Amino acid sequence: MSLLTVIVPCYNEEESLPIFYEEIKKVAESFKKEKVEFEFLFINDGSMDKTLEILRGLSKKDKRVRYISFSRNFGKEAAMYAGLENAKGDYVTLMDADLQDPPALLKEMYDLITKEDYDCVGTRRVTRKGEPPIRSFFARCFYKLINKISKTEMVDGARDYRLMTRQMVNSILEMKEYNRYSKGLFSFVGYKTKWLEYENVERVAGETKWSFWKLLIYALDGIIAFSTMPLMLSVLIGILFCVISFIAIIVIIVKTIVWGDAVGGWPSMVCILFFLSGIQLFCMGVLGAYLSKTYLETKKRPIYIVKETEKSNKN
Ligand code: UDP
Ligand code: MG
């Protein structure tokens, strides 16, 4: 018998959870003949609705259901980390509660790992149907950019939904960094990964927790976590401007010697000043961004705080 852990991060998912549970139960049923047992590990990421009550109910009804409830909202990255840390399975999968990650794919993923020589089967959306076009556009730009400036490969459209072997999970857990960007971490550890492609599925209930700004910040976090190119870029811009100013100085000296000193060009001077201060502030910002991440990293704060689990809940 082997054990498969399904990790489900939940943040305000009272509407989706019951539907999700019914679906995943069916999938677990279909695995019976493979001699695979299931463990459902729900992470309640500080939900403000009835998510926790639902999880308490499920864990009482079904021994396979475990849950970890955070003391507040720590974000999906923290929830995934908590799930990976507490999963007991020989195989571990991460799945959204909104059924955007089709549980039916799990069988194919399992077969690929057990019958073929893969350590991980990931999924990627080949369409972005149902998403605002502007969001898809920026997402595509982001993937192009990050793949140019980072050595770690990020697959466009890759979901967090994947099945991994215990060995790979342990490798991921060895990276205890505070600023977690899982898409990068999964890719960083290597191992043989097979990608399954599927068409985008819309949420069954509730709504997405990601606003455009949240996604933008997340994208910047990803760049900072997996590339030092922006720092290098600041250096290059600095050098470029030194060269330009050096040439300009020579031009001005020559002009003054040849034609004498004519006061003029104040407006252009102001423009140049503004431009250069802008560049300086930008570069300082880039530096600051890395520094702030280092600052957070050195504090070694816990990635998540647990308030309740199915074991601690006595009532
Ligand atoms: N989620 C979470 N913490 C958060 C935000 C989201 O645990 O702070 C969970 C959420 O409950 C869902 C999954 O992460 O199961 C994906 O979230 P969502 O569906 O909002 O993202 P999208 O699919 O739109 O990218
Ligand atoms: Mg979703």
Coordinates of C-alpha atoms and ligand atoms in Angstrom, one line a residue:
M1 CA 0.0 0.0 0.0
S2 CA 1.3 3.5 -0.8
L3 CA -0.1 6.8 0.5
L4 CA -0.9 9.8 -1.7
T5 CA -1.3 13.1 0.0
V6 CA -3.6 15.7 -1.6
I7 CA -2.7 19.2 -0.3
V8 CA -5.4 21.8 -0.7
P9 CA -4.8 25.4 0.3
C10 CA -8.1 27.1 1.2
Y11 CA -8.8 30.7 1.7
N12 CA -12.5 31.6 1.9
E13 CA -13.6 28.5 0.0
E14 CA -16.8 27.6 1.9
E15 CA -18.7 27.4 -1.4
S16 CA -16.2 25.3 -3.3
L17 CA -15.1 23.0 -0.5
P18 CA -18.1 20.6 -0.4
I19 CA -18.1 20.3 -4.2
F20 CA -14.3 19.7 -4.2
Y21 CA -14.6 17.0 -1.5
E22 CA -17.2 15.1 -3.4
E23 CA -15.0 15.1 -6.5
I24 CA -11.8 14.1 -4.8
K25 CA -13.6 11.3 -3.0
K26 CA -14.6 9.9 -6.3
V27 CA -11.0 10.0 -7.5
A28 CA -9.8 8.3 -4.4
E29 CA -12.4 5.6 -5.1
S30 CA -10.9 5.0 -8.5
F31 CA -7.5 4.5 -7.0
K32 CA -8.6 1.5 -4.9
K33 CA -7.5 -1.1 -7.3
E34 CA -4.0 0.5 -7.6
K35 CA -3.6 -0.1 -3.8
V36 CA -3.2 3.6 -3.1
E37 CA -4.6 5.1 0.0
F38 CA -5.4 8.8 0.2
E39 CA -4.8 11.5 2.8
F40 CA -6.5 14.9 2.2
L41 CA -4.6 17.7 3.9
F42 CA -6.5 20.9 3.9
I43 CA -4.7 24.1 4.8
N44 CA -7.0 26.8 6.1
D45 CA -5.2 30.0 5.4
G46 CA -7.0 32.3 7.8
S47 CA -10.3 32.2 6.1
M48 CA -13.0 34.6 7.3
D49 CA -16.0 32.5 6.2
K50 CA -17.1 29.0 7.3
T51 CA -14.2 27.1 5.7
L52 CA -12.8 26.0 9.1
E53 CA -16.2 24.7 10.3
I54 CA -16.6 22.7 7.1
L55 CA -13.1 21.2 7.5
R56 CA -13.9 20.3 11.2
G57 CA -17.0 18.5 9.9
L58 CA -15.2 16.7 7.2
S59 CA -12.4 15.5 9.4
K60 CA -14.9 14.1 11.9
K61 CA -16.8 12.3 9.2
D62 CA -13.8 11.0 7.2
K63 CA -10.6 9.7 8.8
R64 CA -8.6 10.5 5.7
V65 CA -9.2 14.3 6.1
R66 CA -6.6 16.2 8.0
Y67 CA -6.5 20.0 8.3
I68 CA -4.1 22.7 9.5
S69 CA -5.6 26.0 10.3
F70 CA -3.4 29.1 10.4
S71 CA -3.7 31.9 12.9
R72 CA -4.2 34.4 10.0
N73 CA -3.9 34.7 6.3
F74 CA -0.3 33.9 5.3
G75 CA -0.8 33.5 1.6
K76 CA -0.9 30.5 -0.8
E77 CA 2.9 30.0 -0.8
A78 CA 2.9 29.6 3.0
A79 CA -0.1 27.2 2.8
M80 CA 1.7 25.1 0.2
Y81 CA 4.8 25.0 2.3
A82 CA 2.8 23.9 5.4
G83 CA 1.2 21.2 3.4
L84 CA 4.4 19.9 2.0
E85 CA 6.0 19.9 5.5
N86 CA 3.1 18.0 7.1
A87 CA 2.3 15.6 4.3
K88 CA 2.9 11.9 5.1
G89 CA 2.4 10.5 1.6
D90 CA 4.9 8.7 -0.6
Y91 CA 3.4 10.8 -3.4
V92 CA 2.2 14.3 -2.8
T93 CA 0.0 16.5 -5.0
L94 CA -1.0 20.2 -4.6
M95 CA -4.5 21.1 -5.7
D96 CA -6.7 24.2 -5.6
A97 CA -10.0 24.0 -3.8
D98 CA -11.9 25.6 -6.7
L99 CA -11.6 22.6 -9.1
Q100 CA -9.6 24.6 -11.5
D101 CA -7.1 21.8 -11.2
P102 CA -9.0 18.8 -12.6
P103 CA -8.7 16.0 -10.0
A104 CA -9.5 13.5 -12.8
L105 CA -5.9 14.1 -14.2
L106 CA -4.5 12.6 -11.1
K107 CA -4.8 9.0 -12.4
E108 CA -2.7 9.8 -15.5
M109 CA -0.2 11.7 -13.4
Y110 CA 0.2 8.7 -11.0
D111 CA 0.6 6.3 -13.9
L112 CA 3.3 8.5 -15.4
I113 CA 5.3 8.6 -12.1
T114 CA 4.9 4.9 -11.2
K115 CA 5.1 3.2 -14.6
E116 CA 7.4 5.6 -16.3
D117 CA 10.6 7.2 -15.1
Y118 CA 9.3 10.5 -13.9
D119 CA 9.7 12.2 -10.5
C120 CA 7.1 14.8 -11.0
V121 CA 4.2 15.5 -13.3
G122 CA 3.2 19.1 -13.6
T123 CA 0.2 20.6 -15.4
R124 CA 0.1 23.7 -17.6
R125 CA -2.8 25.6 -19.0
V126 CA -2.5 26.0 -22.8
T127 CA -5.4 28.5 -22.9
R128 CA -6.3 31.4 -20.7
K129 CA -9.9 31.4 -21.5
G130 CA -12.1 33.3 -19.1
E131 CA -9.3 35.5 -18.0
P132 CA -9.2 39.3 -18.7
P133 CA -7.1 39.7 -21.9
I134 CA -4.9 42.3 -20.3
R135 CA -3.9 39.9 -17.5
S136 CA -3.0 37.2 -20.1
F137 CA -0.9 39.7 -22.0
F138 CA 1.1 40.7 -18.9
A139 CA 1.4 37.1 -17.8
R140 CA 2.9 36.2 -21.2
C141 CA 5.3 39.2 -21.0
F142 CA 6.4 38.1 -17.5
Y143 CA 7.3 34.6 -18.6
K144 CA 9.3 35.9 -21.5
L145 CA 11.2 38.3 -19.3
I146 CA 11.9 36.0 -16.4
N147 CA 13.1 33.2 -18.7
K148 CA 15.6 35.6 -20.3
I149 CA 17.0 36.9 -17.0
S150 CA 16.9 33.8 -14.8
K151 CA 18.7 30.5 -15.1
T152 CA 15.8 28.7 -13.5
E153 CA 13.3 27.8 -16.2
M154 CA 9.7 29.0 -15.6
V155 CA 7.1 27.3 -17.8
D156 CA 4.4 29.6 -19.1
G157 CA 1.0 28.6 -17.9
A158 CA 2.3 26.2 -15.3
R159 CA 0.0 25.6 -12.4
D160 CA 0.9 24.7 -8.9
Y161 CA -1.0 21.5 -9.5
R162 CA 1.5 18.7 -9.7
L163 CA 2.2 15.2 -8.4
M164 CA 5.6 14.6 -6.8
T165 CA 7.6 11.8 -5.3
R166 CA 8.6 11.9 -1.7
Q167 CA 12.2 12.4 -2.7
M168 CA 11.4 15.6 -4.6
V169 CA 9.2 16.9 -1.8
N170 CA 12.1 16.4 0.6
S171 CA 14.4 18.4 -1.7
I172 CA 11.9 21.3 -1.8
L173 CA 11.6 21.3 2.0
E174 CA 15.3 21.7 2.2
M175 CA 14.8 25.2 0.9
K176 CA 13.6 27.0 3.9
E177 CA 13.6 30.5 2.5
Y178 CA 11.1 33.0 3.7
N179 CA 10.3 34.6 0.4
R180 CA 8.9 31.6 -1.4
Y181 CA 8.2 31.6 -5.1
S182 CA 7.2 28.0 -5.6
K183 CA 7.1 28.0 -9.4
G184 CA 10.8 28.7 -9.3
L185 CA 11.5 26.4 -6.4
F186 CA 9.9 23.4 -8.1
S187 CA 12.0 24.1 -11.2
F188 CA 15.2 24.7 -9.2
V189 CA 15.3 21.3 -7.5
G190 CA 15.4 19.7 -11.0
Y191 CA 14.3 16.0 -11.3
K192 CA 12.5 14.7 -14.3
T193 CA 9.2 16.5 -14.9
K194 CA 6.5 15.6 -17.4
W195 CA 4.1 18.4 -18.4
L196 CA 0.4 17.6 -19.0
E197 CA -1.5 20.2 -20.9
Y198 CA -5.1 21.1 -20.5
E199 CA -7.6 23.8 -21.3
N200 CA -8.3 26.4 -18.7
V201 CA -11.2 25.5 -16.4
E202 CA -13.1 28.2 -14.6
R203 CA -13.8 28.2 -10.9
V204 CA -16.8 26.2 -9.7
A205 CA -17.8 28.7 -7.0
G206 CA -16.5 31.7 -5.2
E207 CA -14.0 34.1 -6.8
T208 CA -10.3 34.5 -7.4
K209 CA -8.2 35.9 -4.6
W210 CA -5.8 37.5 -7.0
S211 CA -6.2 41.1 -8.1
F212 CA -4.1 42.6 -10.8
W213 CA -1.8 44.4 -8.3
K214 CA -1.3 41.3 -6.2
L215 CA -0.2 39.4 -9.3
L216 CA 2.1 42.2 -10.3
I217 CA 3.8 42.2 -6.9
Y218 CA 4.0 38.4 -7.1
A219 CA 5.7 38.6 -10.5
L220 CA 8.2 41.1 -9.1
D221 CA 8.8 38.8 -6.1
G222 CA 9.5 36.0 -8.6
I223 CA 12.0 38.1 -10.5
I224 CA 13.8 39.2 -7.3
A225 CA 13.9 35.6 -6.0
F226 CA 15.2 34.0 -9.1
S227 CA 17.4 36.6 -10.8
T228 CA 20.0 39.2 -9.9
M229 CA 19.8 40.7 -13.4
P230 CA 18.0 43.9 -12.3
L231 CA 21.1 44.6 -10.0
M232 CA 23.4 44.0 -13.0
L233 CA 21.2 46.2 -15.1
S234 CA 21.6 49.1 -12.7
V235 CA 25.3 48.8 -13.0
L236 CA 25.1 48.8 -16.8
I237 CA 22.9 51.8 -16.8
G238 CA 25.3 53.6 -14.4
I239 CA 28.3 52.8 -16.8
L240 CA 26.3 53.9 -19.8
F241 CA 25.5 57.3 -18.3
C242 CA 29.0 57.8 -17.1
V243 CA 30.2 57.3 -20.7
I244 CA 27.5 59.7 -22.1
S245 CA 28.3 62.4 -19.6
F246 CA 32.0 62.1 -20.3
I247 CA 31.4 62.6 -24.0
A248 CA 29.1 65.5 -23.2
I249 CA 31.7 67.2 -21.0
I250 CA 34.3 67.0 -23.8
V251 CA 31.7 68.4 -26.3
I252 CA 31.0 71.3 -24.0
I253 CA 34.6 72.1 -23.4
V254 CA 35.4 72.1 -27.1
K255 CA 32.4 74.2 -27.8
T256 CA 33.3 76.8 -25.1
I257 CA 36.9 77.1 -26.4
V258 CA 35.8 77.5 -30.0
W259 CA 32.6 79.6 -29.7
G260 CA 33.0 81.1 -26.3
D261 CA 30.6 80.8 -23.4
A262 CA 27.0 81.4 -24.3
V263 CA 24.5 80.9 -21.5
G264 CA 21.6 78.9 -22.8
G265 CA 20.1 75.5 -22.7
W266 CA 18.5 75.7 -19.2
P267 CA 15.4 73.9 -20.1
S268 CA 17.4 71.0 -21.5
M269 CA 19.5 71.0 -18.4
V270 CA 16.4 70.6 -16.2
C271 CA 15.2 67.7 -18.4
I272 CA 18.5 66.0 -18.1
L273 CA 18.5 66.5 -14.3
F274 CA 15.1 65.0 -13.9
F275 CA 15.9 62.1 -16.2
L276 CA 19.1 61.3 -14.3
S277 CA 17.5 61.6 -10.9
G278 CA 14.8 59.2 -12.1
I279 CA 17.4 56.7 -13.2
Q280 CA 19.1 57.0 -9.8
L281 CA 15.9 56.5 -7.9
F282 CA 15.1 53.5 -10.0
C283 CA 18.4 51.9 -9.3
M284 CA 18.2 52.7 -5.6
G285 CA 14.8 51.1 -5.7
V286 CA 16.2 48.0 -7.3
L287 CA 18.9 47.8 -4.6
G288 CA 16.3 48.4 -1.9
A289 CA 14.1 45.6 -3.2
Y290 CA 16.9 43.1 -2.8
L291 CA 17.9 44.5 0.5
S292 CA 14.4 44.3 1.9
K293 CA 14.2 40.7 0.9
T294 CA 17.5 40.0 2.6
Y295 CA 16.2 41.8 5.6
L296 CA 13.1 39.6 5.8
E297 CA 15.2 36.5 5.2
T298 CA 17.7 37.3 8.1
K299 CA 14.8 37.8 10.6
K300 CA 14.0 34.1 10.2
R301 CA 10.3 34.6 11.0
P302 CA 8.2 31.5 10.7
I303 CA 6.6 31.0 7.3
Y304 CA 3.2 30.2 9.0
I305 CA 1.7 29.8 12.4
V306 CA -0.7 27.0 13.2
K307 CA -3.7 27.7 15.4
E308 CA -5.6 24.4 15.1
T309 CA -5.3 21.0 13.6
E310 CA -7.7 18.0 13.4
K311 CA -5.8 16.6 16.4
S312 CA -6.0 19.7 18.6
N313 CA -9.7 20.2 18.0
K314 CA -11.4 18.2 20.8
N315 CA -15.0 19.4 20.4
Ligands
UDP1 N1 -5.4 30.6 -1.5 C1 -4.8 30.5 -0.3 N2 -4.3 31.7 0.3 C2 -4.5 32.9 -0.3 C3 -5.0 33.0 -1.6 C4 -5.5 31.8 -2.2 O1 -4.7 29.5 0.3 O2 -4.1 33.9 0.3 C5 -5.8 29.4 -2.2 C6 -7.3 29.4 -2.6 O3 -8.2 29.0 -1.6 C7 -7.3 28.4 -3.8 C8 -5.9 28.5 -4.3 O4 -5.1 29.1 -3.3 O5 -7.5 27.1 -3.4 C9 -5.8 29.3 -5.6 O6 -6.4 30.6 -5.4 P1 -7.3 31.3 -6.6 O7 -8.3 30.3 -7.1 O8 -7.9 32.5 -6.0 O9 -6.2 31.7 -7.6 P2 -6.3 31.5 -9.2 O10 -6.8 30.1 -9.5 O11 -7.3 32.5 -9.7 O12 -4.9 31.7 -9.7
MG2 MG -8.4 29.3 -8.9

